[in-house]
Short mmCIF file of C-alpha atoms in Angstrom, two decimals:
data_model
loop_
_atom_site.label_atom_id
_atom_site.label_comp_id
_atom_site.label_asym_id
_atom_site.label_seq_id
_atom_site.Cartn_x
_atom_site.Cartn_y
_atom_site.Cartn_z
CA MET A 129 -83.83 -131.65 -48.24
CA GLU A 130 -82.58 -134.70 -50.12
CA LYS A 131 -85.35 -137.04 -51.22
CA LYS A 132 -84.98 -140.70 -50.30
CA LYS A 133 -84.72 -142.89 -53.40
CA VAL A 134 -87.77 -145.12 -53.71
CA THR A 135 -87.33 -148.52 -55.36
CA VAL A 136 -90.12 -149.25 -57.83
CA PRO A 137 -90.52 -152.98 -58.39
CA LEU A 138 -91.86 -154.92 -61.35
CA VAL A 139 -95.27 -156.14 -60.17
CA CYS A 140 -96.35 -159.54 -61.47
CA HIS A 141 -100.09 -160.23 -61.23
CA GLY A 142 -101.80 -163.49 -62.13
CA HIS A 143 -102.27 -165.47 -58.93
CA SER A 144 -105.68 -165.24 -57.27
CA ARG A 145 -104.48 -166.46 -53.85
CA PRO A 146 -101.34 -165.99 -51.70
CA VAL A 147 -97.92 -166.72 -53.24
CA VAL A 148 -96.13 -169.10 -50.87
CA ASP A 149 -92.94 -170.14 -52.70
CA LEU A 150 -90.57 -168.80 -55.36
CA PHE A 151 -87.65 -170.45 -57.13
CA TYR A 152 -85.14 -169.07 -59.66
CA SER A 153 -83.42 -171.31 -62.20
CA PRO A 154 -79.68 -170.94 -62.81
CA VAL A 155 -78.75 -168.86 -65.88
CA THR A 156 -79.34 -170.91 -69.06
CA PRO A 157 -78.58 -170.05 -72.72
CA ASP A 158 -82.16 -168.68 -72.85
CA GLY A 159 -81.78 -166.50 -69.75
CA PHE A 160 -83.15 -167.42 -66.32
CA PHE A 161 -86.64 -168.25 -65.10
CA LEU A 162 -88.82 -167.78 -62.04
CA ILE A 163 -91.46 -170.28 -60.91
CA SER A 164 -94.07 -169.45 -58.26
CA ALA A 165 -96.29 -171.62 -56.06
CA SER A 166 -99.63 -170.36 -54.81
CA LYS A 167 -102.66 -171.48 -52.84
CA ASP A 168 -104.66 -171.00 -56.08
CA ALA A 169 -103.34 -174.44 -57.28
CA SER A 170 -101.85 -172.89 -60.44
CA PRO A 171 -98.02 -172.61 -60.39
CA MET A 172 -96.68 -170.12 -62.93
CA LEU A 173 -93.47 -169.77 -64.93
CA ARG A 174 -92.03 -166.34 -65.75
CA ASN A 175 -89.05 -164.73 -67.40
CA GLY A 176 -86.78 -164.14 -64.40
CA GLU A 177 -85.43 -160.85 -65.72
CA THR A 178 -88.63 -159.12 -66.84
CA GLY A 179 -91.26 -160.99 -64.81
CA ASP A 180 -93.23 -161.64 -68.02
CA TRP A 181 -95.65 -164.57 -67.72
CA ILE A 182 -94.66 -167.60 -69.80
CA GLY A 183 -97.22 -170.19 -68.75
CA THR A 184 -99.30 -171.84 -66.03
CA PHE A 185 -98.98 -175.51 -65.06
CA GLU A 186 -102.55 -176.82 -64.85
CA GLY A 187 -103.53 -180.05 -63.09
CA HIS A 188 -103.33 -179.65 -59.30
CA LYS A 189 -106.57 -179.75 -57.30
CA GLY A 190 -105.27 -178.14 -54.12
CA ALA A 191 -102.94 -175.41 -52.88
CA VAL A 192 -99.38 -175.67 -54.24
CA TRP A 193 -96.89 -175.22 -51.39
CA SER A 194 -93.54 -175.66 -53.12
CA CYS A 195 -92.03 -175.37 -56.60
CA CYS A 196 -88.64 -175.77 -58.26
CA LEU A 197 -86.89 -176.00 -61.64
CA ASP A 198 -84.09 -178.36 -62.59
CA ALA A 199 -80.57 -177.07 -63.34
CA ASN A 200 -81.31 -176.59 -67.07
CA ALA A 201 -84.82 -175.14 -66.49
CA LEU A 202 -86.25 -177.90 -68.70
CA ARG A 203 -88.45 -179.47 -66.01
CA ALA A 204 -90.48 -178.07 -63.13
CA ALA A 205 -91.72 -179.82 -59.99
CA THR A 206 -94.54 -178.81 -57.65
CA ALA A 207 -95.74 -180.11 -54.26
CA SER A 208 -99.39 -179.78 -53.36
CA ALA A 209 -102.11 -180.14 -50.75
CA ASP A 210 -103.85 -182.53 -53.19
CA PHE A 211 -101.46 -185.24 -51.87
CA SER A 212 -99.29 -185.22 -55.00
CA THR A 213 -96.00 -183.98 -56.40
CA LYS A 214 -96.01 -183.37 -60.14
CA VAL A 215 -93.14 -183.06 -62.61
CA TRP A 216 -93.77 -180.89 -65.67
CA ASP A 217 -92.14 -180.19 -69.01
CA ALA A 218 -91.12 -176.54 -68.51
CA LEU A 219 -91.11 -175.89 -72.28
CA THR A 220 -94.60 -177.22 -73.12
CA GLY A 221 -96.32 -177.18 -69.72
CA ASP A 222 -97.24 -180.87 -70.08
CA GLU A 223 -97.42 -183.06 -66.98
CA LEU A 224 -94.68 -185.71 -67.15
CA HIS A 225 -95.20 -187.57 -63.85
CA SER A 226 -97.52 -187.43 -60.86
CA PHE A 227 -96.23 -189.01 -57.64
CA GLU A 228 -99.09 -189.77 -55.23
CA HIS A 229 -98.60 -189.37 -51.46
CA LYS A 230 -100.85 -190.20 -48.51
CA HIS A 231 -100.98 -186.65 -47.13
CA ILE A 232 -100.22 -183.00 -47.98
CA VAL A 233 -96.83 -182.51 -49.71
CA ARG A 234 -95.11 -179.33 -48.53
CA ALA A 235 -91.69 -179.45 -50.23
CA CYS A 236 -89.87 -180.72 -53.32
CA ALA A 237 -86.36 -180.31 -54.78
CA PHE A 238 -84.50 -181.58 -57.84
CA SER A 239 -81.05 -183.05 -57.23
CA GLU A 240 -78.08 -181.18 -58.67
CA ASP A 241 -77.64 -183.82 -61.41
CA THR A 242 -81.42 -183.49 -62.16
CA HIS A 243 -82.02 -187.28 -62.01
CA LEU A 244 -83.69 -187.36 -58.57
CA LEU A 245 -86.62 -185.59 -56.92
CA LEU A 246 -86.86 -185.18 -53.15
CA THR A 247 -90.26 -184.69 -51.47
CA GLY A 248 -91.55 -184.21 -47.93
CA GLY A 249 -94.73 -183.22 -46.14
CA ALA A 250 -97.30 -184.08 -43.49
CA GLU A 251 -96.53 -187.83 -43.71
CA LYS A 252 -93.19 -187.18 -41.95
CA ILE A 253 -91.38 -189.19 -44.64
CA LEU A 254 -88.65 -187.94 -47.02
CA ARG A 255 -88.93 -189.68 -50.39
CA ILE A 256 -86.40 -189.75 -53.24
CA TYR A 257 -87.82 -190.53 -56.69
CA ASP A 258 -85.59 -191.70 -59.54
CA LEU A 259 -86.81 -189.69 -62.56
CA ASN A 260 -85.12 -192.14 -64.93
CA ARG A 261 -87.35 -194.87 -63.45
CA PRO A 262 -90.51 -192.98 -62.44
CA ASP A 263 -92.55 -196.18 -61.98
CA ALA A 264 -90.10 -197.61 -59.44
CA PRO A 265 -90.99 -197.14 -55.74
CA PRO A 266 -89.13 -194.19 -54.17
CA LYS A 267 -86.33 -194.54 -51.65
CA GLU A 268 -87.68 -193.57 -48.23
CA VAL A 269 -85.32 -191.82 -45.83
CA ASP A 270 -85.78 -192.56 -42.09
CA LYS A 271 -88.97 -191.03 -40.67
CA SER A 272 -88.71 -187.30 -40.01
CA PRO A 273 -89.42 -186.33 -36.36
CA GLY A 274 -92.13 -183.94 -37.54
CA SER A 275 -94.18 -182.77 -40.52
CA VAL A 276 -91.69 -181.66 -43.22
CA ARG A 277 -91.71 -177.95 -44.15
CA SER A 278 -88.70 -177.58 -46.47
CA VAL A 279 -86.08 -179.73 -48.22
CA ALA A 280 -82.82 -179.14 -50.14
CA TRP A 281 -79.81 -181.05 -51.53
CA LEU A 282 -76.16 -180.44 -50.59
CA HIS A 283 -72.69 -181.85 -51.23
CA SER A 284 -73.24 -183.03 -54.82
CA ASP A 285 -76.45 -184.85 -53.81
CA GLN A 286 -74.79 -186.78 -50.96
CA THR A 287 -76.69 -184.92 -48.20
CA ILE A 288 -80.27 -183.72 -47.83
CA LEU A 289 -81.60 -180.99 -45.56
CA SER A 290 -85.05 -180.87 -44.00
CA SER A 291 -86.96 -178.76 -41.50
CA CYS A 292 -90.26 -179.37 -39.71
CA THR A 293 -93.39 -177.23 -39.34
CA ASP A 294 -93.94 -178.10 -35.69
CA MET A 295 -90.43 -178.10 -34.15
CA GLY A 296 -87.15 -176.19 -34.33
CA GLY A 297 -83.93 -177.37 -35.92
CA VAL A 298 -82.58 -178.20 -39.36
CA ARG A 299 -81.75 -181.84 -39.96
CA LEU A 300 -79.04 -183.03 -42.34
CA TRP A 301 -79.31 -186.60 -43.62
CA ASP A 302 -76.74 -188.86 -45.27
CA VAL A 303 -78.48 -190.04 -48.46
CA ARG A 304 -76.48 -193.28 -48.52
CA THR A 305 -77.28 -194.45 -44.98
CA GLY A 306 -80.55 -192.56 -44.46
CA ASN A 307 -79.34 -191.36 -41.04
CA ILE A 308 -79.35 -187.86 -39.52
CA VAL A 309 -75.70 -186.71 -39.43
CA GLN A 310 -76.23 -183.26 -37.90
CA THR A 311 -78.97 -181.07 -36.43
CA LEU A 312 -78.63 -177.28 -36.59
CA ASP A 313 -80.45 -175.79 -33.60
CA THR A 314 -83.00 -173.01 -34.09
CA LYS A 315 -85.23 -171.52 -31.39
CA SER A 316 -88.45 -171.81 -33.39
CA PRO A 317 -89.62 -173.95 -36.33
CA MET A 318 -87.70 -172.97 -39.45
CA THR A 319 -89.85 -171.42 -42.17
CA SER A 320 -87.20 -171.02 -44.90
CA ALA A 321 -83.94 -172.72 -45.87
CA GLU A 322 -81.67 -171.91 -48.78
CA VAL A 323 -78.32 -173.37 -49.80
CA SER A 324 -76.13 -170.64 -51.33
CA GLN A 325 -75.21 -170.87 -55.01
CA ASP A 326 -71.56 -171.61 -54.21
CA GLY A 327 -72.55 -174.26 -51.64
CA ARG A 328 -70.82 -172.43 -48.76
CA TYR A 329 -73.78 -171.32 -46.62
CA ILE A 330 -77.17 -172.51 -45.46
CA THR A 331 -79.46 -169.52 -44.85
CA THR A 332 -82.34 -170.12 -42.43
CA ALA A 333 -85.23 -167.99 -41.16
CA ASP A 334 -86.95 -169.09 -37.97
CA GLY A 335 -89.28 -166.22 -37.14
CA SER A 336 -87.28 -163.80 -35.02
CA THR A 337 -83.81 -164.52 -36.48
CA VAL A 338 -81.96 -165.12 -39.74
CA LYS A 339 -78.96 -167.43 -39.42
CA PHE A 340 -76.09 -168.36 -41.75
CA TRP A 341 -74.46 -171.76 -41.26
CA ASP A 342 -71.28 -173.23 -42.73
CA ALA A 343 -72.67 -175.80 -45.17
CA ASN A 344 -69.61 -178.06 -44.86
CA HIS A 345 -68.75 -177.99 -41.15
CA TYR A 346 -72.24 -176.96 -39.93
CA GLY A 347 -70.99 -174.23 -37.58
CA LEU A 348 -73.04 -171.06 -37.05
CA VAL A 349 -71.39 -168.21 -39.01
CA LYS A 350 -73.81 -165.29 -38.40
CA SER A 351 -77.07 -164.80 -36.53
CA TYR A 352 -79.12 -161.60 -36.73
CA ASP A 353 -82.28 -160.64 -34.83
CA MET A 354 -84.92 -159.29 -37.19
CA PRO A 355 -87.03 -156.13 -36.73
CA CYS A 356 -90.19 -158.20 -37.21
CA ASN A 357 -91.25 -161.82 -37.55
CA VAL A 358 -89.70 -162.98 -40.87
CA GLU A 359 -90.78 -165.97 -42.91
CA SER A 360 -88.07 -166.09 -45.57
CA ALA A 361 -84.48 -164.94 -46.22
CA SER A 362 -82.09 -165.14 -49.17
CA LEU A 363 -78.36 -164.42 -49.52
CA GLU A 364 -77.03 -162.39 -52.49
CA PRO A 365 -75.35 -165.08 -54.64
CA LYS A 366 -72.45 -163.31 -56.37
CA PHE A 367 -70.69 -161.37 -53.63
CA GLY A 368 -72.47 -162.64 -50.51
CA ASN A 369 -72.40 -159.11 -49.07
CA LYS A 370 -76.12 -158.65 -48.40
CA PHE A 371 -79.29 -160.59 -47.77
CA VAL A 372 -83.02 -159.94 -48.03
CA ALA A 373 -85.76 -160.95 -45.60
CA GLY A 374 -89.54 -160.64 -45.65
CA GLY A 375 -92.33 -161.37 -43.22
CA GLU A 376 -95.26 -160.09 -41.21
CA ASP A 377 -94.68 -156.33 -41.55
CA LEU A 378 -95.40 -156.41 -45.35
CA TRP A 379 -91.94 -154.99 -46.17
CA VAL A 380 -88.91 -156.49 -47.91
CA HIS A 381 -85.78 -155.64 -45.91
CA VAL A 382 -82.20 -155.62 -47.26
CA PHE A 383 -79.37 -156.15 -44.75
CA ASP A 384 -75.58 -156.04 -44.80
CA PHE A 385 -74.31 -159.62 -44.42
CA HIS A 386 -71.21 -158.65 -42.42
CA THR A 387 -72.81 -156.26 -39.92
CA GLY A 388 -76.53 -157.07 -39.96
CA ASN A 389 -77.35 -153.38 -40.51
CA GLU A 390 -80.44 -152.63 -42.61
CA ILE A 391 -79.45 -151.11 -45.97
CA ALA A 392 -82.88 -150.69 -47.54
CA CYS A 393 -86.55 -151.32 -46.86
CA ASN A 394 -88.93 -151.87 -49.78
CA LYS A 395 -92.62 -151.17 -49.32
CA GLY A 396 -95.36 -152.14 -51.74
CA HIS A 397 -96.98 -155.44 -50.72
CA HIS A 398 -100.45 -155.31 -49.17
CA GLY A 399 -100.07 -158.51 -47.16
CA PRO A 400 -97.38 -160.46 -45.27
CA VAL A 401 -94.37 -161.54 -47.36
CA HIS A 402 -94.14 -165.35 -47.49
CA CYS A 403 -91.05 -165.83 -49.67
CA VAL A 404 -88.02 -163.91 -50.96
CA ARG A 405 -85.35 -165.12 -53.39
CA PHE A 406 -82.35 -163.55 -55.14
CA SER A 407 -81.97 -164.02 -58.90
CA PRO A 408 -78.96 -166.17 -59.92
CA GLY A 409 -76.85 -163.11 -60.88
CA GLY A 410 -77.82 -161.09 -57.81
CA GLU A 411 -79.04 -158.13 -59.89
CA SER A 412 -82.59 -158.45 -58.54
CA TYR A 413 -84.67 -160.32 -55.98
CA ALA A 414 -88.31 -161.41 -55.94
CA SER A 415 -90.87 -161.42 -53.14
CA GLY A 416 -94.17 -163.30 -52.97
CA SER A 417 -96.99 -162.22 -50.70
CA GLU A 418 -100.36 -162.95 -49.15
CA ASP A 419 -101.68 -160.26 -51.54
CA GLY A 420 -101.23 -162.67 -54.50
CA THR A 421 -98.53 -160.64 -56.25
CA ILE A 422 -94.86 -161.21 -56.99
CA ARG A 423 -92.63 -158.14 -56.94
CA ILE A 424 -89.19 -158.08 -58.56
CA TRP A 425 -86.86 -155.48 -57.03
CA GLN A 426 -83.60 -154.25 -58.58
CA THR A 427 -80.67 -154.66 -56.21
CA GLY A 428 -78.93 -151.37 -57.04
CA SER A 429 -75.35 -150.74 -58.08
CA GLU A 430 -73.50 -151.05 -54.78
CA GLY A 431 -71.12 -154.01 -54.78
CA LEU A 432 -72.47 -155.51 -57.99
CA SER A 433 -70.62 -156.30 -61.19
CA PRO A 434 -71.09 -153.96 -64.16
CA ASN A 435 -73.81 -154.40 -66.77
CA GLY A 436 -73.36 -157.23 -69.17
CA SER A 437 -72.88 -159.84 -66.45
CA LEU A 438 -76.05 -161.64 -67.58
CA GLU A 439 -74.75 -161.88 -71.14
CA LYS A 440 -71.51 -163.29 -69.74
CA GLU A 441 -73.51 -165.79 -67.65
CA LYS A 442 -75.51 -166.85 -70.74
CA ALA A 443 -72.30 -167.32 -72.73
CA ASN A 444 -70.83 -169.40 -69.89
CA ALA A 445 -74.00 -171.48 -69.71
CA GLU A 446 -73.88 -172.09 -73.48
CA GLU A 447 -70.21 -173.07 -73.24
CA ASP A 448 -70.95 -175.43 -70.34
CA ILE A 449 -73.82 -177.13 -72.19
CA SER A 450 -71.83 -177.46 -75.44
CA ARG A 451 -68.95 -178.94 -73.40
CA ARG A 452 -71.36 -181.45 -71.88
CA ILE A 453 -72.81 -182.31 -75.31
CA GLU A 454 -69.29 -182.57 -76.77
CA GLY A 455 -68.30 -184.90 -73.94
CA PHE A 456 -71.41 -186.97 -74.56
CA HIS A 457 -70.59 -187.27 -78.29
CA ILE A 458 -67.00 -188.25 -77.50
CA ALA A 459 -68.25 -190.92 -75.09
CA GLU A 460 -70.74 -192.18 -77.70
CA GLU A 461 -68.04 -192.27 -80.41
CA ALA A 462 -65.73 -194.21 -78.09
CA LYS A 463 -68.53 -196.63 -77.32
CA SER A 464 -69.39 -197.24 -81.01
CA LYS A 465 -65.67 -197.53 -81.88
CA GLY A 466 -65.34 -200.15 -79.14
CA LYS A 467 -68.30 -202.04 -80.59
CA GLU A 468 -66.78 -201.95 -84.09
CA GLU A 469 -63.46 -203.27 -82.80
CA ALA A 470 -65.26 -206.01 -80.87
CA GLY A 471 -67.13 -206.92 -84.07
CA GLU A 472 -63.85 -207.12 -86.01
CA GLU A 473 -62.38 -209.40 -83.36
CA LEU A 474 -65.38 -211.73 -83.68
#
């Protein structure tokens, strides 16, 4: 009889309480990184490929509900039950800013251009902080109808997404006007929202179902009933041909995106799975659980690009950064040349 292949994950210990949020950085010249939020008040940064611990951000006095890294993985942000959102230097672990709120903060997200930070929580207010002017009061977006559970940016930072802990639906807000432009209907309160890497889909989990929405026209693309109550779902970023979901049954399920059929079921956690996320290259995915561990699972070879894709991604990231730096130098040279010419005219 043929033995079923068992996937053995990388197990990352370190948290002393449940892991409630995970976030992968894009691929950078130094690889990619994974940050985790936990009720132990100590968010941790890890090597996204190996799961090796890099450091712990120390300073929160309450459970950390949400965490994220900026596009270059140079800064981290965390939202906490201690009524604050903190921004950290991801290289040194130093606290850069602490933004005080009047109630528990459940969600935070860096804008695509990394200049803004979006927060939301039990105050029912979405706030946008300008990280170039951290002392300036934040822009407040029209009161949310309920306590905010999750937030995300879309459309080159022109739109923000939010969900509530106590009511169904995903709300999309126009950043410019501060008005709700669309509400995506879900039966139950949404526990997880993810905008796909290419910006095409919004993936939501609302307990009994995982839904995929068109991120530009807001139509429902796919909806699948889950075998158990799921808390989080994530779409494979490279090919979009599969997604993972985790929840109450302690297992991490892998499904075919096109049919909804279950492809694999990974067992290993000793408590409900609170969060699942694919790595930026799709070669692995991480799960965080009530048991305090993070497990990193290899995706397997089906439908994935050959080995060496990470090296290619790193090279592309380096090229992109050098292009940006080059552009910056050109702009600076043009500016100084303009000043010189102005000086000659005077």
